[in-house]
Coordinates of C-alpha atoms in Angstrom, one line a residue:
M296 CA 0.0 -0.3 0.0
E297 CA 1.0 3.0 -0.7
F298 CA -0.6 6.9 0.5
E299 CA 0.5 10.5 0.1
S300 CA 1.6 11.5 3.3
Y301 CA 3.2 9.8 6.4
D302 CA 0.1 11.3 8.6
D303 CA -2.0 9.2 5.4
A304 CA -0.6 6.5 6.4
Y305 CA 0.1 6.4 10.3
N306 CA -4.1 7.5 10.3
Y307 CA -4.9 4.4 8.5
Y308 CA -2.7 2.3 10.8
N309 CA -4.5 4.1 13.7
C310 CA -7.6 3.6 12.4
Y311 CA -7.1 -0.4 11.9
A312 CA -5.8 -1.1 15.2
K313 CA -9.2 1.0 16.7
E314 CA -11.4 -1.6 15.0
A315 CA -8.7 -4.3 16.1
G316 CA -8.3 -3.6 19.8
F317 CA -5.2 -1.8 20.0
R318 CA -2.8 1.4 20.8
V319 CA -0.7 2.1 17.9
R320 CA 3.5 3.7 19.5
V321 CA 5.7 5.3 17.3
K322 CA 9.1 2.9 17.5
N323 CA 11.3 4.3 15.2
S324 CA 11.8 7.6 12.9
W325 CA 14.6 8.2 10.4
F326 CA 15.2 12.3 8.9
K327 CA 17.0 13.4 6.4
R328 CA 20.2 14.7 8.1
N329 CA 20.5 18.8 6.6
S330 CA 16.3 19.1 5.6
R331 CA 15.9 17.2 9.0
E332 CA 12.7 15.7 6.5
K333 CA 11.2 12.2 7.6
Y334 CA 11.4 9.2 5.5
G335 CA 10.8 6.1 7.3
A336 CA 9.4 4.9 10.3
V337 CA 7.9 2.3 12.1
L338 CA 4.7 1.7 14.0
C339 CA 4.3 -0.9 16.3
C340 CA 2.3 -2.1 18.8
S341 CA 1.8 -0.5 22.1
S342 CA 2.9 -3.4 23.8
Q343 CA 5.9 -4.0 21.8
G344 CA 8.6 -4.7 23.6
F345 CA 10.0 -4.2 27.2
K346 CA 10.2 -1.8 29.5
R347 CA 13.9 -0.9 30.9
I348 CA 15.5 -1.9 33.8
K349 CA 15.1 1.6 35.7
D350 CA 11.3 1.9 35.1
V351 CA 10.4 -2.1 36.5
N352 CA 10.3 -0.8 39.9
R353 CA 7.5 2.1 39.0
L354 CA 3.9 1.1 40.3
R355 CA 2.7 0.9 37.2
K356 CA 2.1 -2.5 36.3
E357 CA 4.0 -4.7 33.2
T358 CA 1.8 -4.6 30.3
R359 CA 4.1 -4.9 27.6
T360 CA 4.5 -8.5 25.9
G361 CA 7.1 -7.6 23.2
C362 CA 4.2 -7.9 21.0
P363 CA 5.7 -8.1 17.0
A364 CA 2.9 -6.5 15.2
M365 CA 4.1 -3.3 12.9
I366 CA 4.1 -1.8 9.7
R367 CA 7.4 -0.5 7.9
M368 CA 7.8 2.1 5.8
R369 CA 9.2 4.4 4.0
V370 CA 9.4 7.3 0.7
V371 CA 9.6 6.2 -2.1
D372 CA 11.0 7.7 -5.8
S373 CA 7.0 9.1 -6.3
K374 CA 7.6 10.6 -2.8
R375 CA 4.7 8.8 -1.4
W376 CA 4.9 6.6 1.9
R377 CA 5.5 3.1 0.9
V378 CA 4.4 0.1 3.5
L379 CA 7.7 -2.5 2.9
E380 CA 6.5 -4.5 5.7
V381 CA 4.1 -6.0 8.3
T382 CA 3.5 -8.3 10.6
H383 CA -0.1 -8.8 12.1
E384 CA 0.3 -10.9 14.3
H385 CA 0.1 -10.1 18.5
N386 CA 1.3 -12.0 21.2
H387 CA -1.6 -10.8 23.5
L388 CA -5.1 -10.7 23.3
L389 CA -6.4 -7.7 22.1
G390 CA -9.2 -5.3 23.8
A391 CA -12.7 -5.0 23.3
K392 CA -12.2 -1.3 23.7
I393 CA -11.8 1.4 21.0
Y394 CA -8.8 2.7 21.9
K395 CA -7.4 6.5 21.5
S396 CA -3.9 5.7 20.3
V397 CA -1.0 8.7 21.5
K398 CA 0.9 10.4 18.5
K399 CA 3.2 13.3 19.0
K400 CA 2.8 16.1 16.4
G401 CA 3.7 19.2 15.3
S402 CA 2.9 22.4 16.0
G403 CA 0.8 22.0 12.5
A404 CA -0.5 18.7 13.0
R405 CA -2.9 18.1 16.6
S406 CA -6.2 17.9 15.0
K407 CA -8.9 16.3 16.2
L408 CA -11.9 14.0 15.4
Q409 CA -15.2 16.7 16.6
S410 CA -17.6 14.4 15.9
S411 CA -18.8 10.9 15.1
S412 CA -19.7 12.2 11.5
D413 CA -16.3 14.2 11.0
A414 CA -14.7 11.2 12.2
E415 CA -15.8 9.0 9.5
V416 CA -15.2 12.0 6.4
R417 CA -11.6 11.8 7.9
R418 CA -11.7 7.9 7.6
I419 CA -12.7 8.2 3.7
K420 CA -10.0 10.6 3.4
L421 CA -7.1 8.4 4.1
Y422 CA -7.2 6.3 1.7
R423 CA -5.6 8.3 -1.0
A424 CA -2.7 5.9 -2.0
L425 CA -2.2 5.5 -5.3
V426 CA -3.4 3.2 -7.6
I427 CA -2.1 3.0 -10.9
D428 CA -4.8 3.2 -13.5
A429 CA -5.2 0.6 -16.6
V430 CA -2.7 2.9 -19.1
G431 CA -0.1 3.6 -15.9
N432 CA 1.2 6.6 -14.5
G433 CA -2.3 8.0 -13.5
T434 CA -3.8 7.9 -16.5
P435 CA -7.1 6.3 -17.4
N436 CA -7.3 4.2 -19.9
C437 CA -10.6 5.7 -21.5
N438 CA -11.7 6.9 -24.5
A439 CA -13.2 10.3 -25.8
T440 CA -16.7 9.8 -23.8
G441 CA -14.8 8.4 -21.1
G442 CA -16.4 4.5 -21.5
R443 CA -14.1 2.0 -21.3
K444 CA -12.3 -0.1 -24.6
F445 CA -11.8 -3.8 -24.2
S446 CA -9.3 -4.8 -26.5
D447 CA -6.4 -1.9 -26.0
H448 CA -5.1 -3.8 -22.8
P449 CA -6.6 -7.1 -22.2
H450 CA -4.2 -7.9 -19.2
Q451 CA -4.6 -4.7 -17.7
L452 CA -8.6 -3.8 -15.6
N453 CA -9.7 -1.6 -17.8
L454 CA -11.2 1.1 -16.0
R455 CA -12.7 5.0 -16.6
K456 CA -11.0 7.8 -14.9
G457 CA -10.7 7.5 -10.7
D458 CA -12.3 4.2 -11.1
S459 CA -9.2 2.4 -9.2
Q460 CA -9.3 4.9 -6.8
A461 CA -12.9 4.5 -5.9
I462 CA -12.4 0.4 -5.8
Y463 CA -9.3 1.3 -3.3
N464 CA -11.6 3.5 -0.7
Y465 CA -14.7 1.3 -1.4
L466 CA -12.1 -1.8 0.0
C467 CA -10.4 -0.4 2.5
R468 CA -13.7 1.2 4.0
L469 CA -15.5 -2.0 4.2
Q470 CA -12.0 -3.7 5.5
L471 CA -12.6 -1.4 8.4
T472 CA -16.2 -1.6 8.8
N473 CA -17.2 -5.1 8.0
P474 CA -15.9 -7.8 10.0
N475 CA -14.7 -10.6 8.7
F476 CA -14.0 -8.6 5.3
F477 CA -11.7 -10.4 2.6
Y478 CA -10.4 -9.0 -0.4
L479 CA -7.2 -9.1 -3.3
M480 CA -5.8 -6.8 -5.5
D481 CA -3.6 -8.0 -8.3
F482 CA -1.4 -6.1 -10.3
T483 CA 0.9 -6.0 -12.9
D484 CA 4.8 -5.5 -13.0
E485 CA 4.3 -2.0 -13.4
G486 CA 2.0 -1.7 -10.9
C487 CA -1.3 -1.2 -12.9
L488 CA -4.5 -2.8 -11.8
R489 CA -5.2 -6.3 -13.4
N490 CA -8.5 -8.0 -11.1
V491 CA -9.8 -7.7 -7.9
F492 CA -11.4 -10.2 -5.7
W493 CA -13.3 -9.5 -2.4
V494 CA -15.9 -11.1 -0.1
D495 CA -17.6 -9.5 2.5
S496 CA -18.4 -10.9 6.2
R497 CA -22.0 -12.4 5.6
C498 CA -21.1 -13.7 1.8
R499 CA -18.2 -15.0 3.2
A500 CA -20.3 -17.1 5.7
S501 CA -22.3 -18.4 3.2
C502 CA -19.7 -19.8 1.8
G503 CA -19.3 -21.9 4.4
Y504 CA -22.6 -23.2 4.7
F505 CA -23.4 -23.0 0.9
G506 CA -20.2 -23.4 -0.8
D507 CA -21.0 -26.8 -2.1
V508 CA -22.7 -26.1 -4.6
I509 CA -21.1 -22.3 -6.9
Y510 CA -22.2 -21.1 -10.1
V511 CA -20.1 -18.9 -11.9
D512 CA -22.0 -15.9 -13.7
S513 CA -19.7 -14.1 -16.1
T514 CA -22.6 -12.3 -17.7
C515 CA -20.7 -8.7 -17.7
M516 CA -17.5 -10.3 -19.1
S517 CA -19.1 -12.2 -21.8
N518 CA -22.0 -9.5 -23.1
R519 CA -19.1 -7.1 -22.4
Y520 CA -20.7 -4.7 -19.5
E521 CA -19.1 -1.6 -18.4
T522 CA -18.7 -3.1 -15.2
P523 CA -16.0 -6.6 -16.0
L524 CA -17.6 -8.3 -13.3
V525 CA -17.8 -12.1 -12.0
A526 CA -20.2 -13.4 -9.3
L527 CA -19.6 -16.5 -7.5
V528 CA -23.4 -17.2 -6.3
G529 CA -24.6 -20.7 -4.4
V530 CA -28.4 -21.6 -3.5
N531 CA -29.7 -21.6 0.3
H532 CA -31.5 -23.3 2.5
H533 CA -34.8 -21.4 0.9
G534 CA -33.7 -22.1 -2.9
Q535 CA -32.8 -18.4 -3.2
T536 CA -29.1 -17.6 -5.0
V537 CA -26.6 -16.6 -2.2
L538 CA -23.5 -14.3 -3.0
L539 CA -20.3 -16.4 -2.4
G540 CA -17.6 -13.2 -3.7
C541 CA -17.2 -10.6 -6.2
G542 CA -14.5 -10.4 -9.0
L543 CA -13.3 -7.9 -11.5
L544 CA -11.2 -9.2 -14.0
A545 CA -9.1 -7.6 -17.0
G546 CA -10.7 -10.6 -19.5
E547 CA -11.9 -13.7 -20.1
T548 CA -8.5 -15.8 -20.1
V549 CA -6.7 -18.0 -18.1
E550 CA -4.9 -16.2 -16.1
S551 CA -7.5 -13.6 -14.8
Y552 CA -10.1 -17.0 -13.9
T553 CA -6.7 -18.7 -12.5
W554 CA -5.9 -15.5 -9.9
L555 CA -10.0 -15.3 -9.2
F556 CA -10.5 -19.5 -8.2
K557 CA -7.1 -19.2 -6.1
A558 CA -7.9 -16.0 -4.3
W559 CA -11.2 -17.6 -3.7
L560 CA -9.9 -21.1 -2.5
T561 CA -7.5 -19.0 0.0
C562 CA -10.6 -17.3 1.4
V563 CA -12.3 -20.1 1.9
S564 CA -9.1 -21.8 3.2
G565 CA -9.1 -24.9 0.5
Q566 CA -12.9 -25.7 0.4
Y567 CA -13.3 -27.3 -2.8
P568 CA -17.0 -27.3 -3.7
Q569 CA -18.7 -30.5 -5.6
T570 CA -19.8 -28.5 -8.1
I571 CA -18.9 -26.1 -10.6
I572 CA -21.3 -24.6 -13.0
T573 CA -19.5 -22.6 -15.3
D574 CA -21.1 -21.0 -19.1
R575 CA -19.3 -22.9 -22.6
C576 CA -16.0 -20.9 -22.3
K577 CA -12.2 -22.9 -22.6
A578 CA -10.5 -20.1 -20.4
L579 CA -12.5 -21.1 -17.8
Q580 CA -12.4 -24.8 -18.6
T581 CA -8.8 -25.0 -18.3
A582 CA -8.4 -22.7 -15.1
I583 CA -11.2 -24.9 -13.0
A584 CA -9.4 -27.9 -14.1
E585 CA -6.1 -26.0 -13.0
V586 CA -8.0 -25.0 -9.3
F587 CA -10.4 -26.6 -9.0
P588 CA -9.3 -30.3 -10.4
K589 CA -11.4 -32.3 -7.8
S590 CA -14.7 -30.2 -8.1
N591 CA -17.4 -31.7 -10.9
H592 CA -17.2 -28.9 -13.5
R593 CA -20.4 -28.0 -15.7
F594 CA -21.8 -26.2 -18.1
S595 CA -25.2 -24.4 -17.6
L596 CA -27.9 -25.7 -19.4
S597 CA -29.5 -22.3 -18.8
L598 CA -27.4 -20.2 -20.8
I599 CA -27.1 -22.6 -23.8
M600 CA -31.1 -23.3 -23.9
K601 CA -30.6 -19.3 -24.3
R602 CA -28.6 -19.0 -26.6
V603 CA -31.0 -21.3 -29.3
P604 CA -32.6 -18.4 -30.7
E605 CA -29.9 -17.0 -31.6
K606 CA -27.3 -20.2 -32.7
L607 CA -30.4 -21.4 -34.6
G608 CA -32.6 -18.6 -35.3
G609 CA -31.6 -18.7 -39.3
L610 CA -32.1 -22.2 -39.6
R611 CA -35.1 -23.2 -42.1
N612 CA -37.6 -25.2 -40.6
Y613 CA -36.0 -23.5 -37.0
D614 CA -39.3 -24.3 -35.1
A615 CA -39.4 -27.6 -35.4
I616 CA -35.8 -27.7 -35.0
R617 CA -36.0 -25.5 -31.5
K618 CA -38.7 -28.3 -30.6
T619 CA -36.9 -31.5 -31.2
F620 CA -33.6 -30.4 -29.5
V621 CA -35.9 -29.4 -26.5
K622 CA -37.4 -32.6 -26.1
A623 CA -34.3 -34.3 -26.8
V624 CA -32.5 -32.4 -24.3
F625 CA -35.4 -32.7 -21.2
E626 CA -37.6 -35.7 -22.1
T627 CA -35.3 -38.1 -23.0
L628 CA -34.0 -40.5 -19.9
K629 CA -31.9 -42.5 -20.9
V630 CA -28.5 -42.0 -22.8
I631 CA -29.4 -44.0 -25.9
E632 CA -32.3 -42.0 -26.3
F633 CA -30.4 -39.0 -26.0
E634 CA -28.5 -40.2 -28.9
A635 CA -31.0 -41.4 -31.1
A636 CA -32.7 -37.8 -30.7
W637 CA -30.2 -36.4 -31.0
G638 CA -28.9 -38.7 -34.2
F639 CA -33.0 -37.7 -35.6
M640 CA -32.1 -34.3 -35.9
I641 CA -29.0 -33.9 -37.3
Q642 CA -30.3 -35.9 -40.4
H643 CA -33.9 -35.1 -40.7
F644 CA -32.5 -31.8 -40.5
G645 CA -29.6 -31.5 -42.2
V646 CA -27.9 -29.8 -40.2
T647 CA -24.7 -31.9 -39.6
D648 CA -22.2 -29.7 -40.5
H649 CA -23.5 -26.9 -38.1
E650 CA -20.8 -25.8 -35.9
W651 CA -22.7 -24.8 -32.9
L652 CA -25.0 -28.1 -32.4
R653 CA -21.2 -29.7 -33.1
S654 CA -19.8 -28.0 -30.3
L655 CA -22.9 -28.7 -28.3
Y656 CA -22.3 -32.3 -28.4
E657 CA -18.7 -32.8 -28.3
D658 CA -19.5 -31.4 -24.8
R659 CA -23.0 -33.0 -24.2
A660 CA -21.8 -35.2 -21.2
R661 CA -21.2 -31.3 -19.3
W662 CA -24.5 -30.4 -20.0
A663 CA -27.1 -32.5 -20.9
P664 CA -29.3 -34.2 -18.2
V665 CA -29.0 -37.5 -19.4
Y666 CA -25.0 -37.3 -18.1
L667 CA -25.2 -35.6 -15.2
K668 CA -27.6 -38.0 -12.8
D669 CA -24.4 -38.2 -10.1
T670 CA -23.8 -34.9 -9.8
F671 CA -25.1 -32.8 -7.3
F672 CA -26.4 -29.8 -8.2
A673 CA -28.8 -28.1 -5.3
G674 CA -31.4 -26.9 -7.0
L675 CA -28.5 -24.6 -9.6
S676 CA -29.4 -27.2 -12.1
A677 CA -31.9 -25.7 -14.5
S678 CA -32.9 -29.4 -15.8
K679 CA -36.2 -29.0 -16.4
P680 CA -38.3 -27.2 -19.7
G681 CA -38.2 -23.1 -19.0
E682 CA -36.0 -22.4 -15.7
N683 CA -33.4 -19.9 -16.0
L684 CA -30.0 -19.1 -13.8
S685 CA -30.8 -15.6 -13.7
P686 CA -27.6 -13.5 -13.1
F687 CA -27.4 -12.4 -9.4
F688 CA -27.0 -9.0 -10.7
D689 CA -29.8 -8.5 -12.8
K690 CA -31.6 -5.9 -11.1
Y691 CA -28.8 -3.7 -10.6
V692 CA -26.1 -4.0 -13.3
H693 CA -26.9 -3.0 -17.3
K694 CA -24.8 -2.6 -19.7
Q695 CA -23.5 0.9 -19.3
T696 CA -23.7 0.6 -16.0
P697 CA -20.6 2.5 -14.8
L698 CA -18.3 1.2 -12.2
K699 CA -19.2 3.7 -9.8
E700 CA -22.3 3.4 -9.8
F701 CA -22.2 -0.5 -9.1
L702 CA -20.5 -0.1 -6.0
D703 CA -22.6 2.1 -4.6
K704 CA -26.3 -0.5 -5.7
Y705 CA -23.8 -3.5 -4.7
E706 CA -24.5 -3.0 -1.3
L707 CA -27.8 -2.4 -1.5
A708 CA -28.5 -5.5 -4.0
L709 CA -26.8 -7.4 -1.2
Q710 CA -29.5 -5.9 2.2
K711 CA -31.8 -7.5 -0.1
K712 CA -31.1 -10.7 -0.6
H713 CA -29.8 -10.9 3.3
Q714 CA -33.3 -9.4 4.4
E715 CA -35.2 -12.0 1.7
E716 CA -33.2 -14.8 3.5
T717 CA -34.0 -13.2 6.9
L718 CA -38.1 -13.1 6.1
A719 CA -37.3 -16.4 4.8
D720 CA -35.8 -18.1 8.1
I721 CA -38.8 -16.4 10.4
E722 CA -41.6 -17.6 8.1
S723 CA -40.4 -20.7 8.1
R724 CA -39.7 -20.9 11.6
N725 CA -42.9 -19.2 13.0
S726 CA -45.5 -20.9 10.3
S727 CA -46.9 -24.2 10.0
P728 CA -47.3 -25.4 6.0
E729 CA -50.8 -26.4 5.1
L730 CA -51.4 -30.4 4.4
R731 CA -52.9 -30.9 1.4
T732 CA -52.7 -35.1 1.8
R733 CA -52.6 -37.7 4.0
C734 CA -49.3 -38.9 2.9
S735 CA -46.7 -39.8 5.9
F736 CA -43.9 -37.9 3.9
E737 CA -46.1 -34.8 3.4
L738 CA -45.9 -34.7 7.3
Q739 CA -42.5 -35.3 8.0
L740 CA -40.6 -33.7 5.9
S741 CA -43.4 -30.6 6.5
K742 CA -41.4 -30.0 10.1
L743 CA -38.0 -30.2 8.5
Y744 CA -37.8 -28.3 5.7
T745 CA -38.1 -24.5 5.5
R746 CA -41.5 -23.6 3.9
E747 CA -40.6 -22.9 -0.2
I748 CA -38.7 -26.4 -0.7
F749 CA -41.6 -28.2 2.1
K750 CA -43.6 -26.5 -0.9
R751 CA -41.7 -28.0 -3.4
F752 CA -41.1 -31.5 -2.0
Q753 CA -45.3 -30.7 -1.4
F754 CA -46.0 -30.8 -4.9
E755 CA -44.4 -34.1 -5.8
V756 CA -46.3 -35.6 -3.0
E757 CA -49.4 -34.3 -5.1
E758 CA -47.8 -35.6 -8.2
M759 CA -48.1 -39.1 -6.5
Y760 CA -51.1 -39.6 -7.6
S761 CA -50.6 -39.1 -11.1
C762 CA -49.0 -42.4 -10.6
F763 CA -50.7 -45.3 -11.8
S764 CA -48.1 -48.1 -11.6
T765 CA -45.6 -49.3 -9.3
T766 CA -44.6 -53.1 -10.6
Q767 CA -41.6 -55.0 -10.6
L768 CA -39.4 -55.5 -12.8
H769 CA -36.0 -57.0 -12.0
V770 CA -34.7 -58.2 -8.9
D771 CA -31.4 -59.2 -7.9
G772 CA -30.8 -59.7 -4.0
P773 CA -31.6 -57.1 -2.0
V774 CA -31.7 -55.2 -5.0
I775 CA -35.4 -54.4 -7.2
I776 CA -36.0 -52.5 -10.0
F777 CA -39.5 -50.7 -10.3
L778 CA -41.4 -49.6 -13.4
V779 CA -43.8 -46.7 -12.4
K780 CA -45.8 -45.6 -15.1
E781 CA -47.2 -41.5 -14.9
R782 CA -49.7 -39.9 -17.0
V783 CA -47.9 -36.5 -18.1
L784 CA -49.0 -33.2 -19.5
A785 CA -47.8 -33.6 -23.5
E786 CA -48.1 -30.6 -26.4
G787 CA -51.5 -29.6 -27.2
N788 CA -52.7 -30.3 -23.8
R789 CA -52.5 -34.2 -24.1
R790 CA -51.8 -36.7 -22.1
E791 CA -49.6 -39.9 -22.8
I792 CA -48.0 -42.1 -20.5
R793 CA -44.0 -42.2 -19.4
D794 CA -42.6 -44.9 -17.6
Y795 CA -40.0 -44.6 -14.7
E796 CA -37.2 -47.1 -13.4
V797 CA -36.7 -47.3 -9.8
L798 CA -33.6 -48.8 -8.2
Y799 CA -34.5 -49.7 -4.1
N800 CA -32.4 -51.2 -1.7
R801 CA -34.1 -52.3 1.2
S802 CA -31.8 -53.4 3.5
A803 CA -29.4 -50.3 2.5
S804 CA -32.9 -47.8 2.7
E805 CA -31.8 -47.0 -0.9
V806 CA -33.7 -45.6 -3.6
R807 CA -33.0 -44.0 -6.6
C808 CA -35.1 -43.2 -9.6
I809 CA -33.6 -42.8 -13.3
C810 CA -35.3 -38.7 -13.1
S811 CA -32.2 -38.1 -10.9
C812 CA -34.8 -35.3 -9.1
F813 CA -32.6 -35.6 -5.6
N814 CA -29.0 -35.0 -7.0
F815 CA -31.2 -32.3 -9.2
Y816 CA -32.9 -30.5 -7.1
G817 CA -32.4 -31.9 -3.2
Y818 CA -35.2 -34.1 -2.6
L819 CA -36.9 -37.3 -3.5
C820 CA -39.1 -37.2 -6.5
R821 CA -42.9 -38.5 -7.3
H822 CA -41.2 -41.9 -8.6
A823 CA -39.2 -42.7 -6.2
L824 CA -42.1 -42.0 -3.0
C825 CA -44.1 -44.0 -5.3
V826 CA -41.9 -47.2 -4.8
L827 CA -41.3 -46.4 -0.4
N828 CA -45.3 -46.1 -0.5
F829 CA -45.3 -49.7 -2.4
N830 CA -42.9 -51.1 0.0
G831 CA -44.4 -49.8 3.1
V832 CA -42.2 -47.6 4.4
E833 CA -43.6 -44.8 5.6
E834 CA -40.9 -42.0 6.3
V835 CA -38.7 -40.9 4.7
P836 CA -34.9 -42.2 4.7
S837 CA -33.0 -39.9 6.2
K838 CA -29.8 -40.1 3.9
Y839 CA -32.2 -38.2 1.9
I840 CA -33.1 -35.2 3.8
L841 CA -30.3 -33.0 3.3
S842 CA -29.3 -30.5 6.1
R843 CA -29.1 -28.0 3.3
C844 CA -32.8 -28.0 3.5
K845 CA -34.1 -28.1 6.6
K846 CA -35.4 -24.8 8.6
D847 CA -32.6 -25.3 11.3
Y848 CA -29.4 -25.5 9.2
K849 CA -27.6 -22.9 10.4
R850 CA -29.2 -23.6 13.6
F851 CA -26.9 -26.7 14.5
Y852 CA -24.6 -27.2 11.4
V853 CA -21.2 -24.8 12.1
P854 CA -19.0 -24.1 8.8
D855 CA -15.3 -26.2 9.4
Q856 CA -15.9 -28.2 12.9
G857 CA -12.1 -29.0 12.5
S858 CA -11.2 -25.5 13.2
Y859 CA -13.1 -25.9 17.4
N860 CA -8.9 -27.3 17.4
V861 CA -7.3 -24.6 17.1
D862 CA -3.5 -23.7 17.9
S863 CA -2.6 -22.6 21.4
I864 CA -1.0 -18.8 19.8
D865 CA -2.7 -18.4 16.7
H866 CA -4.6 -15.9 17.6
M867 CA -6.5 -15.4 14.3
Q868 CA -7.3 -18.9 14.5
W869 CA -8.6 -17.6 17.8
F870 CA -10.6 -14.6 15.9
N871 CA -12.3 -17.3 13.3
Q872 CA -13.8 -20.0 15.5
L873 CA -15.3 -17.0 18.3
Y874 CA -16.4 -14.8 14.6
R875 CA -18.0 -18.3 13.3
S876 CA -20.1 -19.1 16.8
A877 CA -21.3 -15.5 17.2
L878 CA -22.6 -15.9 13.8
Q879 CA -24.6 -18.2 14.9
V880 CA -26.4 -16.1 17.9
V881 CA -26.4 -13.4 15.2
E882 CA -28.4 -15.5 12.6
E883 CA -30.8 -16.9 15.7
G884 CA -31.2 -13.6 17.2
A885 CA -32.7 -11.7 14.0
I886 CA -35.2 -14.1 14.4
S887 CA -37.6 -11.8 16.5
L888 CA -37.1 -8.8 18.6
D889 CA -37.5 -11.8 21.9
H890 CA -34.6 -13.3 20.4
Y891 CA -32.6 -9.5 19.6
K892 CA -32.8 -8.9 23.0
V893 CA -31.9 -12.0 24.6
A894 CA -28.9 -12.8 22.5
L895 CA -27.8 -8.7 22.5
Q896 CA -27.8 -9.7 26.5
A897 CA -25.8 -12.5 25.9
F898 CA -23.0 -10.4 23.8
E899 CA -22.9 -8.2 26.9
D900 CA -22.7 -10.4 29.4
S901 CA -20.4 -12.3 27.7
L902 CA -18.4 -8.6 26.7
N903 CA -18.1 -8.2 30.7
R904 CA -16.6 -11.6 31.5
V905 CA -13.8 -10.9 29.2
H906 CA -13.2 -7.5 30.6
V907 CA -12.6 -9.4 33.7
V908 CA -10.0 -11.4 32.3
E909 CA -8.4 -8.7 31.2
E910 CA -8.5 -6.4 34.6
K911 CA -7.0 -9.5 36.3
Q912 CA -4.5 -10.0 34.0
D913 CA -3.8 -6.2 34.1

């Protein structure tokens, strides 16, 4: 980091110290011999070092611990103050109070913060550290109208004038005001901003809860938006999309995507996602293979279906081709059926040489539902006609939205999403859904699932009555294959009968339908329920009731359980574990006013007990 002056650098570190709970002291300063102009300094924690021997006999108790926390900085050729070395770790407990640091100033620098509003204004002004714009030397990379260019500097973040500073100010402010905030910035060798990644505290918590399935939303990049945004998106226990991280990238390159994924992996302490869904992009494919080799990489069927009019609209008999395409994708249950339907479409309509269809067929194992039945999607699969994965910031960012405007809208968008999740939590816990059948499965899961997930499961229970026949096809020891017949609504409002094979293993309490609803959406389908019912099973086996679908999921699940075995001297581990534990109280405390009062009182009691420990140490 670089600052315009020594005071700016000092004040920044002082603000950080207040948030963290320690005092700042100037350990060393260096001045030029002739001009007495300061050119270097070391700022440290007030607990650095130890008292001199002659001071030991004084009445005041020894408070220094030889703490290593410090920053070392000096003036560089650009006349700015550059931070050269940082040590974050302390060897003592940090205070819960916000301390005021004592600093000796010259007569011209004895200004004081007079009010909370003045303090916030001053704090923001501190972050004038230079971040070189795309072209370098502070010169913005923009055209005559101030817009972004996409080709001149493919390895640098193309920004309007002032965008780099806006990003930097924004991230620094969040770092001070948002607990557990995480961000990384990537620079070229010339000091030009290339890539940025950040995750605020609530999104970071969501990574622990819902980071098993990720959708990489690169809409802004692929459609050349003014804001070069990539959002990492998950799905929560209400079926709502949640943000897991944001990035601003120099371009759709392997290098930028690799940097982004490694940044996210650092943020989540190396926890690999089970499934990653992306656009059909070679750069994404290469980056994911490098960073997430153990994850299942799948292409978004929703994005593929959106491109059908664009890619096939110019063909003769387009309507007939589209219908055949949709039927091959969504109505085939076996690989052999898909291959036959695809082959018929290619031959019948004479599109053997169509480049897009040919490339789609080559990638079919990554996007066609019939090939993905062993992949867990948690509801992000969009494997039924009409289902779409909308961009996370769809209502907040359009093609011409400037970056500065997006930074303002970012917090509004997240606030709305968090509010929706909180309301869904309250509704799920404080109300009982109306039962529509006498089926024991419905009663069982009405007590466990969140309201929205239960509604989706309830629909499957109701549709059991469209399944009119369950018969045995084959028996192999404990494994029985059943055939379930269902009347489904087809084109022209006519009904047709479809056959679904369901494997059932009584001894292992396993049931698996050929439609693979459980892996796609996280709950059992009507066909599997019919087989369980046929065999006299009155409750859905526990292995098919996912914790991430339950209304009390956040109450009982703490991400990274292994972190309870914290290192006895690792302060960062202490902080992370305390934060995760406190977050559970926060989640529960937001349910109602009574919950809020109890949680607030618990925090106050805990803080008082911590202060007692601190006073004993003093």
